[in-house]
Amino acid sequence: MSSLDEILAAIRQNLPVQKIAYPELPSFEKQGTNLKDQFKVNLGLAGGESYDVESIAEAQEIMLKNLPDTRVSCSSCPEWEGTKSLNAITHPRDLDDVDLGIIRAEFGVAEMGMIWLTENSLKVNSLGFLSQHLAILLDPDAITENMHTAYSDIDFQASTYGCFVMGPSATADIGAYLVRGAQGARSLTVFFIKETK
């Protein structure tokens, strides 16, 4: 008998006799009806803004008003064209000059006011982190209630990269001086608009 077999046999022989039943996990189904309103409140608490819009043109008009100095925009959404094409990107750092990144979120989480992004929605991961400002398109029907339901909504086989984003980047030092945009987007704006497939 090899030493590995001896170790495994000793472990098997000394397993606890009494089986311990694990507690049953409750089902976390959607219960709220005002998920969009809850999302808006929590996004606002994190420093983000949100708008109900009827069209992409309306969203573009709002962003032009809010960010009139935008020179370079880059979009991963076919419905909103940017001034810089993602197809021309050869390296993620090529997006370091983007003023406005436009992304279609896969879904939102009402409990936290955050969105789920993957490489499928970003196309180039750095779009969500090097852009000075983010405009996020979110289908209001794609808002889930909490983190329990969020994780059940994620198809972990559909992408190799994913992240939750909640509001613009913010950091504070010991003196409690809040700095926005230190490690990411300086502003995050969510537009509630149905996704057309």
PDB file of N, CA and C in Angstrom, residues 44-91:
ATOM      1  N   GLY A  44     -28.359  56.869  -6.945  1.00  0.00           N
ATOM      2  CA  GLY A  44     -28.158  58.257  -6.525  1.00  0.00           C
ATOM      3  C   GLY A  44     -27.321  58.361  -5.262  1.00  0.00           C
ATOM      4  N   LEU A  45     -27.538  57.446  -4.321  1.00  0.00           N
ATOM      5  CA  LEU A  45     -26.744  57.443  -3.091  1.00  0.00           C
ATOM      6  C   LEU A  45     -25.268  57.176  -3.375  1.00  0.00           C
ATOM      7  N   ALA A  46     -24.998  56.449  -4.468  1.00  0.00           N
ATOM      8  CA  ALA A  46     -23.615  56.139  -4.843  1.00  0.00           C
ATOM      9  C   ALA A  46     -23.008  57.218  -5.735  1.00  0.00           C
ATOM     10  N   GLY A  47     -23.782  58.266  -6.046  1.00  0.00           N
ATOM     11  CA  GLY A  47     -23.250  59.361  -6.852  1.00  0.00           C
ATOM     12  C   GLY A  47     -23.593  59.289  -8.322  1.00  0.00           C
ATOM     13  N   GLY A  48     -24.382  58.296  -8.722  1.00  0.00           N
ATOM     14  CA  GLY A  48     -24.773  58.172 -10.122  1.00  0.00           C
ATOM     15  C   GLY A  48     -26.058  58.920 -10.412  1.00  0.00           C
ATOM     16  N   GLU A  49     -26.345  59.094 -11.692  1.00  0.00           N
ATOM     17  CA  GLU A  49     -27.580  59.739 -12.135  1.00  0.00           C
ATOM     18  C   GLU A  49     -28.340  58.773 -13.016  1.00  0.00           C
ATOM     19  N   SER A  50     -29.658  58.966 -13.121  1.00  0.00           N
ATOM     20  CA  SER A  50     -30.455  58.112 -14.000  1.00  0.00           C
ATOM     21  C   SER A  50     -31.563  58.923 -14.656  1.00  0.00           C
ATOM     22  N   TYR A  51     -31.932  58.488 -15.856  1.00  0.00           N
ATOM     23  CA  TYR A  51     -32.969  59.163 -16.629  1.00  0.00           C
ATOM     24  C   TYR A  51     -33.823  58.120 -17.338  1.00  0.00           C
ATOM     25  N   ASP A  52     -35.129  58.382 -17.377  1.00  0.00           N
ATOM     26  CA  ASP A  52     -36.031  57.600 -18.223  1.00  0.00           C
ATOM     27  C   ASP A  52     -36.047  58.288 -19.579  1.00  0.00           C
ATOM     28  N   VAL A  53     -35.709  57.557 -20.618  1.00  0.00           N
ATOM     29  CA  VAL A  53     -35.700  58.146 -21.960  1.00  0.00           C
ATOM     30  C   VAL A  53     -36.494  57.265 -22.911  1.00  0.00           C
ATOM     31  N   GLU A  54     -37.015  57.904 -23.943  1.00  0.00           N
ATOM     32  CA  GLU A  54     -37.795  57.184 -24.953  1.00  0.00           C
ATOM     33  C   GLU A  54     -36.934  56.758 -26.138  1.00  0.00           C
ATOM     34  N   SER A  55     -35.784  57.430 -26.306  1.00  0.00           N
ATOM     35  CA  SER A  55     -34.953  57.132 -27.476  1.00  0.00           C
ATOM     36  C   SER A  55     -33.482  57.381 -27.162  1.00  0.00           C
ATOM     37  N   ILE A  56     -32.636  56.835 -28.014  1.00  0.00           N
ATOM     38  CA  ILE A  56     -31.196  57.071 -27.895  1.00  0.00           C
ATOM     39  C   ILE A  56     -30.894  58.548 -28.138  1.00  0.00           C
ATOM     40  N   ALA A  57     -31.628  59.159 -29.065  1.00  0.00           N
ATOM     41  CA  ALA A  57     -31.424  60.586 -29.357  1.00  0.00           C
ATOM     42  C   ALA A  57     -31.652  61.435 -28.108  1.00  0.00           C
ATOM     43  N   GLU A  58     -32.643  61.075 -27.304  1.00  0.00           N
ATOM     44  CA  GLU A  58     -32.916  61.808 -26.060  1.00  0.00           C
ATOM     45  C   GLU A  58     -31.756  61.629 -25.074  1.00  0.00           C
ATOM     46  N   ALA A  59     -31.227  60.410 -24.986  1.00  0.00           N
ATOM     47  CA  ALA A  59     -30.077  60.146 -24.104  1.00  0.00           C
ATOM     48  C   ALA A  59     -28.852  60.929 -24.578  1.00  0.00           C
ATOM     49  N   GLN A  60     -28.635  60.962 -25.890  1.00  0.00           N
ATOM     50  CA  GLN A  60     -27.502  61.704 -26.443  1.00  0.00           C
ATOM     51  C   GLN A  60     -27.617  63.195 -26.140  1.00  0.00           C
ATOM     52  N   GLU A  61     -28.826  63.713 -26.217  1.00  0.00           N
ATOM     53  CA  GLU A  61     -29.061  65.131 -25.930  1.00  0.00           C
ATOM     54  C   GLU A  61     -28.735  65.446 -24.464  1.00  0.00           C
ATOM     55  N   ILE A  62     -29.132  64.565 -23.561  1.00  0.00           N
ATOM     56  CA  ILE A  62     -28.844  64.756 -22.133  1.00  0.00           C
ATOM     57  C   ILE A  62     -27.337  64.743 -21.891  1.00  0.00           C
ATOM     58  N   MET A  63     -26.633  63.799 -22.507  1.00  0.00           N
ATOM     59  CA  MET A  63     -25.183  63.714 -22.311  1.00  0.00           C
ATOM     60  C   MET A  63     -24.475  64.925 -22.911  1.00  0.00           C
ATOM     61  N   LEU A  64     -24.965  65.419 -24.040  1.00  0.00           N
ATOM     62  CA  LEU A  64     -24.377  66.613 -24.657  1.00  0.00           C
ATOM     63  C   LEU A  64     -24.558  67.827 -23.745  1.00  0.00           C
ATOM     64  N   LYS A  65     -25.719  67.908 -23.101  1.00  0.00           N
ATOM     65  CA  LYS A  65     -25.983  69.009 -22.166  1.00  0.00           C
ATOM     66  C   LYS A  65     -25.121  68.870 -20.909  1.00  0.00           C
ATOM     67  N   ASN A  66     -25.012  67.642 -20.375  1.00  0.00           N
ATOM     68  CA  ASN A  66     -24.252  67.414 -19.135  1.00  0.00           C
ATOM     69  C   ASN A  66     -22.742  67.455 -19.346  1.00  0.00           C
ATOM     70  N   LEU A  67     -22.285  67.024 -20.516  1.00  0.00           N
ATOM     71  CA  LEU A  67     -20.844  66.967 -20.811  1.00  0.00           C
ATOM     72  C   LEU A  67     -20.564  67.651 -22.148  1.00  0.00           C
ATOM     73  N   PRO A  68     -20.695  68.972 -22.220  1.00  0.00           N
ATOM     74  CA  PRO A  68     -20.541  69.666 -23.502  1.00  0.00           C
ATOM     75  C   PRO A  68     -19.124  69.600 -24.077  1.00  0.00           C
ATOM     76  N   ASP A  69     -18.132  69.331 -23.250  1.00  0.00           N
ATOM     77  CA  ASP A  69     -16.746  69.298 -23.728  1.00  0.00           C
ATOM     78  C   ASP A  69     -16.298  67.923 -24.212  1.00  0.00           C
ATOM     79  N   THR A  70     -17.222  66.981 -24.333  1.00  0.00           N
ATOM     80  CA  THR A  70     -16.870  65.634 -24.780  1.00  0.00           C
ATOM     81  C   THR A  70     -16.338  65.671 -26.205  1.00  0.00           C
ATOM     82  N   ARG A  71     -15.113  65.183 -26.374  1.00  0.00           N
ATOM     83  CA  ARG A  71     -14.499  65.122 -27.706  1.00  0.00           C
ATOM     84  C   ARG A  71     -14.484  63.693 -28.242  1.00  0.00           C
ATOM     85  N   VAL A  72     -14.088  62.755 -27.372  1.00  0.00           N
ATOM     86  CA  VAL A  72     -13.960  61.362 -27.808  1.00  0.00           C
ATOM     87  C   VAL A  72     -14.980  60.513 -27.063  1.00  0.00           C
ATOM     88  N   SER A  73     -15.853  59.877 -27.830  1.00  0.00           N
ATOM     89  CA  SER A  73     -16.806  58.937 -27.244  1.00  0.00           C
ATOM     90  C   SER A  73     -16.604  57.592 -27.918  1.00  0.00           C
ATOM     91  N   CYS A  74     -16.841  56.547 -27.160  1.00  0.00           N
ATOM     92  CA  CYS A  74     -16.649  55.197 -27.691  1.00  0.00           C
ATOM     93  C   CYS A  74     -17.792  54.334 -27.178  1.00  0.00           C
ATOM     94  N   SER A  75     -18.435  53.626 -28.075  1.00  0.00           N
ATOM     95  CA  SER A  75     -19.618  52.863 -27.710  1.00  0.00           C
ATOM     96  C   SER A  75     -19.460  51.385 -28.040  1.00  0.00           C
ATOM     97  N   SER A  76     -19.929  50.559 -27.111  1.00  0.00           N
ATOM     98  CA  SER A  76     -19.979  49.118 -27.375  1.00  0.00           C
ATOM     99  C   SER A  76     -21.385  48.710 -27.802  1.00  0.00           C
ATOM    100  N   CYS A  77     -22.279  49.700 -27.958  1.00  0.00           N
ATOM    101  CA  CYS A  77     -23.672  49.446 -28.342  1.00  0.00           C
ATOM    102  C   CYS A  77     -23.888  49.835 -29.800  1.00  0.00           C
ATOM    103  N   PRO A  78     -24.519  48.978 -30.574  1.00  0.00           N
ATOM    104  CA  PRO A  78     -24.759  49.334 -31.979  1.00  0.00           C
ATOM    105  C   PRO A  78     -25.740  50.496 -32.142  1.00  0.00           C
ATOM    106  N   GLU A  79     -26.623  50.702 -31.152  1.00  0.00           N
ATOM    107  CA  GLU A  79     -27.642  51.746 -31.288  1.00  0.00           C
ATOM    108  C   GLU A  79     -27.126  53.156 -30.990  1.00  0.00           C
ATOM    109  N   TRP A  80     -25.931  53.281 -30.424  1.00  0.00           N
ATOM    110  CA  TRP A  80     -25.368  54.604 -30.086  1.00  0.00           C
ATOM    111  C   TRP A  80     -23.932  54.618 -30.598  1.00  0.00           C
ATOM    112  N   GLU A  81     -23.712  55.336 -31.665  1.00  0.00           N
ATOM    113  CA  GLU A  81     -22.388  55.349 -32.289  1.00  0.00           C
ATOM    114  C   GLU A  81     -21.481  56.377 -31.625  1.00  0.00           C
ATOM    115  N   GLY A  82     -20.254  55.980 -31.345  1.00  0.00           N
ATOM    116  CA  GLY A  82     -19.271  56.893 -30.772  1.00  0.00           C
ATOM    117  C   GLY A  82     -18.386  57.487 -31.851  1.00  0.00           C
ATOM    118  N   THR A  83     -17.521  58.418 -31.459  1.00  0.00           N
ATOM    119  CA  THR A  83     -16.592  59.022 -32.417  1.00  0.00           C
ATOM    120  C   THR A  83     -15.362  58.143 -32.627  1.00  0.00           C
ATOM    121  N   LYS A  84     -15.140  57.197 -31.724  1.00  0.00           N
ATOM    122  CA  LYS A  84     -14.000  56.285 -31.827  1.00  0.00           C
ATOM    123  C   LYS A  84     -14.549  54.863 -31.923  1.00  0.00           C
ATOM    124  N   SER A  85     -14.116  54.135 -32.921  1.00  0.00           N
ATOM    125  CA  SER A  85     -14.624  52.781 -33.137  1.00  0.00           C
ATOM    126  C   SER A  85     -13.866  51.754 -32.293  1.00  0.00           C
ATOM    127  N   LEU A  86     -14.616  50.878 -31.647  1.00  0.00           N
ATOM    128  CA  LEU A  86     -13.977  49.796 -30.891  1.00  0.00           C
ATOM    129  C   LEU A  86     -13.254  48.818 -31.817  1.00  0.00           C
ATOM    130  N   ASN A  87     -13.686  48.753 -33.066  1.00  0.00           N
ATOM    131  CA  ASN A  87     -13.040  47.848 -34.027  1.00  0.00           C
ATOM    132  C   ASN A  87     -11.607  48.269 -34.332  1.00  0.00           C
ATOM    133  N   ALA A  88     -11.296  49.548 -34.119  1.00  0.00           N
ATOM    134  CA  ALA A  88      -9.948  50.056 -34.403  1.00  0.00           C
ATOM    135  C   ALA A  88      -8.996  49.866 -33.226  1.00  0.00           C
ATOM    136  N   ILE A  89      -9.492  49.369 -32.104  1.00  0.00           N
ATOM    137  CA  ILE A  89      -8.677  49.225 -30.897  1.00  0.00           C
ATOM    138  C   ILE A  89      -7.794  47.984 -31.008  1.00  0.00           C
ATOM    139  N   THR A  90      -6.487  48.179 -30.885  1.00  0.00           N
ATOM    140  CA  THR A  90      -5.555  47.047 -30.934  1.00  0.00           C
ATOM    141  C   THR A  90      -5.035  46.682 -29.551  1.00  0.00           C
ATOM    142  N   HIS A  91      -5.143  47.618 -28.607  1.00  0.00           N
ATOM    143  CA  HIS A  91      -4.685  47.368 -27.239  1.00  0.00           C
ATOM    144  C   HIS A  91      -5.634  48.096 -26.289  1.00  0.00           C
TER     145      HIS A  91
END
